[in-house]
PDB file of C-alpha atoms in Angstrom:
ATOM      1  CA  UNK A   1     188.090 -55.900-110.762  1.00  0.00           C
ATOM      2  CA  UNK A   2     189.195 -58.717-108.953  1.00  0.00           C
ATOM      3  CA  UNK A   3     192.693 -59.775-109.152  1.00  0.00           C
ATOM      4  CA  UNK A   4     194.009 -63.447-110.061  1.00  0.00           C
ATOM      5  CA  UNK A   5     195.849 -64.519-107.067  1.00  0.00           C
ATOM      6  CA  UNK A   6     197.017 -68.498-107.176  1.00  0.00           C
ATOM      7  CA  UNK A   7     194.631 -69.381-110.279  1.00  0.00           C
ATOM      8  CA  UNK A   8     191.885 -68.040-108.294  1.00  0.00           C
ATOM      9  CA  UNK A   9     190.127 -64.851-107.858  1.00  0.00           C
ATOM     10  CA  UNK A  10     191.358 -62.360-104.805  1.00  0.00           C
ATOM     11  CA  UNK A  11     188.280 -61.407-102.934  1.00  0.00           C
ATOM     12  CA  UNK A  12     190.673 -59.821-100.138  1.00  0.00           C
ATOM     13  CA  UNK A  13     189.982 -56.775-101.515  1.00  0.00           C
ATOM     14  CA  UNK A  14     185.874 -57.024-100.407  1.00  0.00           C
ATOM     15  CA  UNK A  15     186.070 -58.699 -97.557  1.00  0.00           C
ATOM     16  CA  UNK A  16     187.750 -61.229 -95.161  1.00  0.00           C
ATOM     17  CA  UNK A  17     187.853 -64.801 -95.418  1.00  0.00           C
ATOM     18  CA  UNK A  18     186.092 -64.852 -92.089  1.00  0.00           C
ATOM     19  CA  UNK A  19     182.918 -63.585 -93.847  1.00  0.00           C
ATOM     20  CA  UNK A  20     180.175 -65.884 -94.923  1.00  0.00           C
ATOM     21  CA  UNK A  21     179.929 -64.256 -98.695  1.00  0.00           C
ATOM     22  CA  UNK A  22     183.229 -63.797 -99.308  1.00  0.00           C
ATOM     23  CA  UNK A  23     183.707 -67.604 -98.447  1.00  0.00           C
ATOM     24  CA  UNK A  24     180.199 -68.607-100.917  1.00  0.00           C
ATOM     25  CA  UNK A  25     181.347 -66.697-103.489  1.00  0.00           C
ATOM     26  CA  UNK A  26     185.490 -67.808-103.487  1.00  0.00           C
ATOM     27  CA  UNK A  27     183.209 -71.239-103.005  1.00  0.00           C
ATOM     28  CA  UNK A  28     181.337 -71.223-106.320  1.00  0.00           C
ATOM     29  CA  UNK A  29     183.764 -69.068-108.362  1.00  0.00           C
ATOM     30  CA  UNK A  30     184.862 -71.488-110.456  1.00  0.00           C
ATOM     31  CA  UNK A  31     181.439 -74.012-109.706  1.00  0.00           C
ATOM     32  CA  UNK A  32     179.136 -74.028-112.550  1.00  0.00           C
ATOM     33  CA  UNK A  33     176.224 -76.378-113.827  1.00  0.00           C
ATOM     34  CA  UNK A  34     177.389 -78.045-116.669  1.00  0.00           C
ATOM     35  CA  UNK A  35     180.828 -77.711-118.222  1.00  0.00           C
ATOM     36  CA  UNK A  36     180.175 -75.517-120.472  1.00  0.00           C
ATOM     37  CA  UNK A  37     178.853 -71.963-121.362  1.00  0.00           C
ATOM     38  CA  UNK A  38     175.109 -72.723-120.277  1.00  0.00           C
ATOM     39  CA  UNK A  39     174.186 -69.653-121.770  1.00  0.00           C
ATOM     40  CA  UNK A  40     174.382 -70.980-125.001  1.00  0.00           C
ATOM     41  CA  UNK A  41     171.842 -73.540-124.591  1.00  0.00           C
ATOM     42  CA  UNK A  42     168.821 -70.985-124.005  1.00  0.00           C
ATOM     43  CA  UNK A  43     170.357 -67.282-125.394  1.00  0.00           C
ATOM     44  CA  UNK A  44     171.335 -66.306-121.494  1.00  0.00           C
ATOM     45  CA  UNK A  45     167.237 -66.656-120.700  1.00  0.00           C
ATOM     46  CA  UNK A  46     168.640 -66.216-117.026  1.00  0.00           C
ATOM     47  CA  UNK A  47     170.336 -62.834-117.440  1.00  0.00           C
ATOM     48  CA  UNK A  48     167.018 -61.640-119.218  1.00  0.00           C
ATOM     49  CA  UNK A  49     165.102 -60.671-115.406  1.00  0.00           C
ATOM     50  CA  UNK A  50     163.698 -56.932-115.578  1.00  0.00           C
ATOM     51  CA  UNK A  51     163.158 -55.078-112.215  1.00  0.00           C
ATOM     52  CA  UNK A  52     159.971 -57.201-111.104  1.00  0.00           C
ATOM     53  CA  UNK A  53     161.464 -61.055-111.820  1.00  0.00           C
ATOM     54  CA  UNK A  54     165.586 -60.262-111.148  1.00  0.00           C
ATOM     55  CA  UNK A  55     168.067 -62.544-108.927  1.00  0.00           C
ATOM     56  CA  UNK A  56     167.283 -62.573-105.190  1.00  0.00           C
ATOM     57  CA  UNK A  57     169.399 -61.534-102.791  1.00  0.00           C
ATOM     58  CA  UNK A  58     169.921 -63.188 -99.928  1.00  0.00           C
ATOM     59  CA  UNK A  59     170.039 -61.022 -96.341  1.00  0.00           C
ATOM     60  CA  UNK A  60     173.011 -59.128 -96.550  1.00  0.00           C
ATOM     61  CA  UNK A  61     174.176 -59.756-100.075  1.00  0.00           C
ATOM     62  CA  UNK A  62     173.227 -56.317-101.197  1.00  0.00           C
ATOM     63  CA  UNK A  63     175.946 -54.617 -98.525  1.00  0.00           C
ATOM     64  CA  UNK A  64     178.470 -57.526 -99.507  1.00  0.00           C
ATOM     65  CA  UNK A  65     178.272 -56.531-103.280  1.00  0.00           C
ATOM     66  CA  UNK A  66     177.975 -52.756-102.130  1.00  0.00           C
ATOM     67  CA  UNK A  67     181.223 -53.471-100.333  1.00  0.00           C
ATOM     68  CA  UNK A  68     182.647 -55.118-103.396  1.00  0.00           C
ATOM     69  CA  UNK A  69     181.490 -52.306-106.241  1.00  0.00           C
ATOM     70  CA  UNK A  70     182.789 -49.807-104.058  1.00  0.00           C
ATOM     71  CA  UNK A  71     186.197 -51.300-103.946  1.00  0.00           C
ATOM     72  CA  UNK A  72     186.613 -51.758-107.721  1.00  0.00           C
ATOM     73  CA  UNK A  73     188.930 -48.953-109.201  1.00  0.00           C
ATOM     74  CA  UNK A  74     186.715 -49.947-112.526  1.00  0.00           C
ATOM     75  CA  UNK A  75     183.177 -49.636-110.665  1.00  0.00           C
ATOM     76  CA  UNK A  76     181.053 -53.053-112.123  1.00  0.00           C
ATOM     77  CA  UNK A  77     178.612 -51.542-114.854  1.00  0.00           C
ATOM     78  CA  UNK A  78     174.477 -52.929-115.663  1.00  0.00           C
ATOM     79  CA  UNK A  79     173.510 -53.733-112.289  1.00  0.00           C
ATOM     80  CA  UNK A  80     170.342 -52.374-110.479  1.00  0.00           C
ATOM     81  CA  UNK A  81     169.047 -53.378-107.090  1.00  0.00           C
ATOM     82  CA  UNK A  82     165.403 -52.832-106.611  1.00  0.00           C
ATOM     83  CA  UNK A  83     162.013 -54.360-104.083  1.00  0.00           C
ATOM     84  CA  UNK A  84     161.772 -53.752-100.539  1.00  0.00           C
ATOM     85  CA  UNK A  85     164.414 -54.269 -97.872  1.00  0.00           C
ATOM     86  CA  UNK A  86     162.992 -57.892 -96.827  1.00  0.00           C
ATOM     87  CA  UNK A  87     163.071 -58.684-100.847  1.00  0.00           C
ATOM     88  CA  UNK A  88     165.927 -57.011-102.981  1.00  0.00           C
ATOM     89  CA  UNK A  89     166.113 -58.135-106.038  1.00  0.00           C
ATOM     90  CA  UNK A  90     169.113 -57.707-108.290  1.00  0.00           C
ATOM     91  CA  UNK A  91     169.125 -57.592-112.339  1.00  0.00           C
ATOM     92  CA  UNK A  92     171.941 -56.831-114.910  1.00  0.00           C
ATOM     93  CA  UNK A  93     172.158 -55.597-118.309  1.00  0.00           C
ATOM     94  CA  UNK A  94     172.263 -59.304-119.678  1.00  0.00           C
ATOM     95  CA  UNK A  95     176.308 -59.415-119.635  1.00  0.00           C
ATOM     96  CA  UNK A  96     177.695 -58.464-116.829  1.00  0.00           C
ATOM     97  CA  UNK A  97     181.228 -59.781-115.663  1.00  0.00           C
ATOM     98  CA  UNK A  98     180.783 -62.792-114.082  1.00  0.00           C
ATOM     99  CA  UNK A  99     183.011 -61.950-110.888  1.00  0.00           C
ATOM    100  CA  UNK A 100     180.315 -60.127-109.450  1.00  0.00           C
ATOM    101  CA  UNK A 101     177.135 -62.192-109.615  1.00  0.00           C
ATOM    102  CA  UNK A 102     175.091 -62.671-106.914  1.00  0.00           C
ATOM    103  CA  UNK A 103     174.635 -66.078-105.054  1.00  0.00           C
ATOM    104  CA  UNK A 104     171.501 -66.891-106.621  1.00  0.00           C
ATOM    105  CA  UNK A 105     173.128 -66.726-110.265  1.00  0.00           C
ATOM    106  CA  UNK A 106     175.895 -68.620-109.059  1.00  0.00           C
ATOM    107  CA  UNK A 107     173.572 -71.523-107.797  1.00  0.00           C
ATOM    108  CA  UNK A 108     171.210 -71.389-110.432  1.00  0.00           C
ATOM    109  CA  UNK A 109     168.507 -73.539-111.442  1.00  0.00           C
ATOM    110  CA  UNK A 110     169.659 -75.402-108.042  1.00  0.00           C
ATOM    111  CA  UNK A 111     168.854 -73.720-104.303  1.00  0.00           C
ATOM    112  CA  UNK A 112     170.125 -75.233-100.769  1.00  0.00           C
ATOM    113  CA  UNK A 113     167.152 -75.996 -99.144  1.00  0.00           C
ATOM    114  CA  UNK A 114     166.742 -76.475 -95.440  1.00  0.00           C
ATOM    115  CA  UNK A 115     165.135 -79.554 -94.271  1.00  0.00           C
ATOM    116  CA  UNK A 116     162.706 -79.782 -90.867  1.00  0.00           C
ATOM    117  CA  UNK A 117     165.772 -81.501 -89.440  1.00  0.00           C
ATOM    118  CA  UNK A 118     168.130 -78.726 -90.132  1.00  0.00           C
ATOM    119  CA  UNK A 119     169.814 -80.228 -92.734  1.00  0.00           C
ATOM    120  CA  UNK A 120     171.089 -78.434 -95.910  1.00  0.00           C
ATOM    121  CA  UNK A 121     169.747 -80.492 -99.385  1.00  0.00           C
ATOM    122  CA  UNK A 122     170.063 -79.158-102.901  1.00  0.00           C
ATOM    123  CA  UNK A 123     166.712 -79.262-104.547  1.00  0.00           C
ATOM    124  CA  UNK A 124     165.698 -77.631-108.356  1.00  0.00           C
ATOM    125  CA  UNK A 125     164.608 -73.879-108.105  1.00  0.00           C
ATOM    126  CA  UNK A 126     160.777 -74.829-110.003  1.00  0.00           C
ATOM    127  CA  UNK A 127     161.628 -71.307-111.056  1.00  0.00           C
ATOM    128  CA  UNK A 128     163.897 -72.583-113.228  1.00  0.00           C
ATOM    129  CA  UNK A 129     162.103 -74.437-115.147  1.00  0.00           C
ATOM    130  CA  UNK A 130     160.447 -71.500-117.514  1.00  0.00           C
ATOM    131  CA  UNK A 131     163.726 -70.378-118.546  1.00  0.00           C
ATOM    132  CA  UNK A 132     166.373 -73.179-117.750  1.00  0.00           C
ATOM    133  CA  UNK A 133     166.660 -76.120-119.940  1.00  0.00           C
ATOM    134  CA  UNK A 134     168.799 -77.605-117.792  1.00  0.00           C
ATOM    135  CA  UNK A 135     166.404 -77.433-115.007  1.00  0.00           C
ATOM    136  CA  UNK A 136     164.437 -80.123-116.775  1.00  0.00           C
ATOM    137  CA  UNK A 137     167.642 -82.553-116.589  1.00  0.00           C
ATOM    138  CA  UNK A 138     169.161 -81.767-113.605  1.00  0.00           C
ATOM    139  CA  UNK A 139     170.408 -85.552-112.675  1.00  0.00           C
ATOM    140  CA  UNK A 140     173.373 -84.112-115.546  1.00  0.00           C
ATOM    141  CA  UNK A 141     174.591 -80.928-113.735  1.00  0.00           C
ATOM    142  CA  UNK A 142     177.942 -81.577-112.406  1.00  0.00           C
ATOM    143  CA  UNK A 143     178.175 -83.470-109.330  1.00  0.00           C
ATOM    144  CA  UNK A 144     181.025 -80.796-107.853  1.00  0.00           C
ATOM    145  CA  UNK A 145     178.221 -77.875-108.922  1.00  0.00           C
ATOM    146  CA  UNK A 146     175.995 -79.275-106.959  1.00  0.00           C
ATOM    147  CA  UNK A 147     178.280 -80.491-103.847  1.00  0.00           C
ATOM    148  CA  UNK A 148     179.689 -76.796-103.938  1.00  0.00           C
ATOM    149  CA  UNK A 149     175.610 -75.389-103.594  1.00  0.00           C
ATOM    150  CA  UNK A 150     175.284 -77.578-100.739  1.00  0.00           C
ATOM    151  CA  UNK A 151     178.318 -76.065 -99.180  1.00  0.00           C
ATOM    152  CA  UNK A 152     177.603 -72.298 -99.849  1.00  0.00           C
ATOM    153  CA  UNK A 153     173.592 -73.633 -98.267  1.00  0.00           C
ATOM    154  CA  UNK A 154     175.239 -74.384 -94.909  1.00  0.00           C
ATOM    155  CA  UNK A 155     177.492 -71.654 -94.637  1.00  0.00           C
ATOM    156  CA  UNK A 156     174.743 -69.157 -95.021  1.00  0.00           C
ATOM    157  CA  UNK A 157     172.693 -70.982 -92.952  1.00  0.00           C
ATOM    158  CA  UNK A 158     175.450 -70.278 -90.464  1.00  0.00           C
ATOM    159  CA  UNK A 159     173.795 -66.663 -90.388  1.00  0.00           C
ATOM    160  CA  UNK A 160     170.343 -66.301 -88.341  1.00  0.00           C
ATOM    161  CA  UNK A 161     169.021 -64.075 -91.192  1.00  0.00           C
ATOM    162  CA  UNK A 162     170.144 -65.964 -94.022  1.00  0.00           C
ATOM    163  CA  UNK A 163     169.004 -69.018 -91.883  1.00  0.00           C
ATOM    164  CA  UNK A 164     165.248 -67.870 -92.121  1.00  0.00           C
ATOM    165  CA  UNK A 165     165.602 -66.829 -95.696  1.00  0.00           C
ATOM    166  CA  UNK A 166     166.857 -70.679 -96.549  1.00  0.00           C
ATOM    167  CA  UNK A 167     163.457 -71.475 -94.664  1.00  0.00           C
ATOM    168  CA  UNK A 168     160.957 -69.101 -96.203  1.00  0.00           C
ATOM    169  CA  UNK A 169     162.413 -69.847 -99.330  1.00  0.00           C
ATOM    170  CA  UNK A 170     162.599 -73.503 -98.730  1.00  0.00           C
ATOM    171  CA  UNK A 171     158.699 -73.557 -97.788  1.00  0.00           C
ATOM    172  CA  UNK A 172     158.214 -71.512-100.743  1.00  0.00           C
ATOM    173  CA  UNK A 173     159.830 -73.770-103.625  1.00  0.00           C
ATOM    174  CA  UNK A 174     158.159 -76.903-101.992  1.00  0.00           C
ATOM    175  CA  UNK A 175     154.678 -75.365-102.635  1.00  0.00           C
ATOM    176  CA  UNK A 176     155.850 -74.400-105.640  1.00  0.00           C
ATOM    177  CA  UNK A 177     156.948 -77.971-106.478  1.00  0.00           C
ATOM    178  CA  UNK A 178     153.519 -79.000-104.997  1.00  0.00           C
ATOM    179  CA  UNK A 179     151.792 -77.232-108.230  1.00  0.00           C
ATOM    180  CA  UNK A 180     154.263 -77.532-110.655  1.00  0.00           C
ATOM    181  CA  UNK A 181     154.453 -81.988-112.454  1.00  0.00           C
ATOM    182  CA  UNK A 182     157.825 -82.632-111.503  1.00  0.00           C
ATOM    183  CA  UNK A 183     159.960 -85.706-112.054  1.00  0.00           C
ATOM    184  CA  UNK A 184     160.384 -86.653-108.332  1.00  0.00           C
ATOM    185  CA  UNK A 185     164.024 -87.606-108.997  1.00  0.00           C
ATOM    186  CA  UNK A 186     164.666 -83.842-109.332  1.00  0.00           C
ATOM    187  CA  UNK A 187     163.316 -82.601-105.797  1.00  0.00           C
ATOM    188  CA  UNK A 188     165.976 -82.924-103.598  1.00  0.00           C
ATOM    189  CA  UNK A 189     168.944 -83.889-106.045  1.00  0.00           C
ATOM    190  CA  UNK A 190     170.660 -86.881-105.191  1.00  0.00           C
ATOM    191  CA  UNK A 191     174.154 -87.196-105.625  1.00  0.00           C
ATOM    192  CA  UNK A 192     176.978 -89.779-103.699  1.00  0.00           C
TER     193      UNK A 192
END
């Protein structure tokens, strides 16, 4: 398990600072949507997924978390990776120790899109929105969640793979959003 070091988790253990996940997920360790267990508003709906709807991964996640498992004397239980290389898809056993989720349950219902200009923005994950209650009032999440998403958004896109995954996904939730009624306030989030 990860130790406490300072208040805060010790990734040292799985990585360096210099690398991009270890710095996302020291980033949003402590981020989350609302304050408060958000599981209790919808029965952990989120930590539900089965092998054909689980948490995407994004390009070199799966090695970063390999990395991590592999370095735990108390090896992380309920986790199983599954889809092709250019899609891996993670799910748990519906409690798994919240340490070692993945980026997208650490962002979730949000997702750092990248703009035609290059620019990171934090939109809502339509995605969400069967199984998220708070992905139908996102103007509440907490303004340091959603700061700390757009962060994690431009350090991956720091990486030329995770760069065209922010893309691809990007062009994907915009369709999406295309199909789906949407308040227009929610698609990008604004916050100051």
């Amino acid at each position: 398990m990860a130790a406490e070091k300072h208040g805060r988790l010790d990734f040292s253990p799985f990585g360096r600072p210099s690398d991009i996940f270890y710095r996302a997920y020291t980033l949003l360790e402590n981020r989350t949507p609302i304050h408060a267990d958000c599981g209790e508003l919808c029965g952990g709906a989120c930590c539900k997924g089965t092998a054909a709807d689980g948490m995407l991964l994004f390009p070199g996640e799966e090695a970063f978390l390999q990395k991590v498992f592999a370095a735990c004397p108390e090896k992380p239980a309920g986790f199983t990776f599954t889809g092709p290389a250019q899609r891996r898809l993670v799910t748990c056993s519906g409690a798994c120790d919240r340490v070692f989720r993945p980026l997208a349950c650490r962002i979730f219902p949000l997702f750092p899109a990248l703009g035609a200009d290059g620019r990171i923005r934090v939109m809502l994950d339509v995605r969400a929105l069967r199984v998220c209650p708070m992905a139908k009032t996102a103007a509440r999440l907490d303004r340091d969640f959603i700061r700390a998403v757009r962060r994690t958004g431009r350090l991956l896109a720091s990486l030329p793979a995770c760069r065209d995954f922010l893309r691809q996904q990007t062009e994907e939730l915009e369709e999406l959003a295309r199909l789906v009624p949407l308040d227009k306030g929610l698609l990008p989030i604004r916050y100051r």
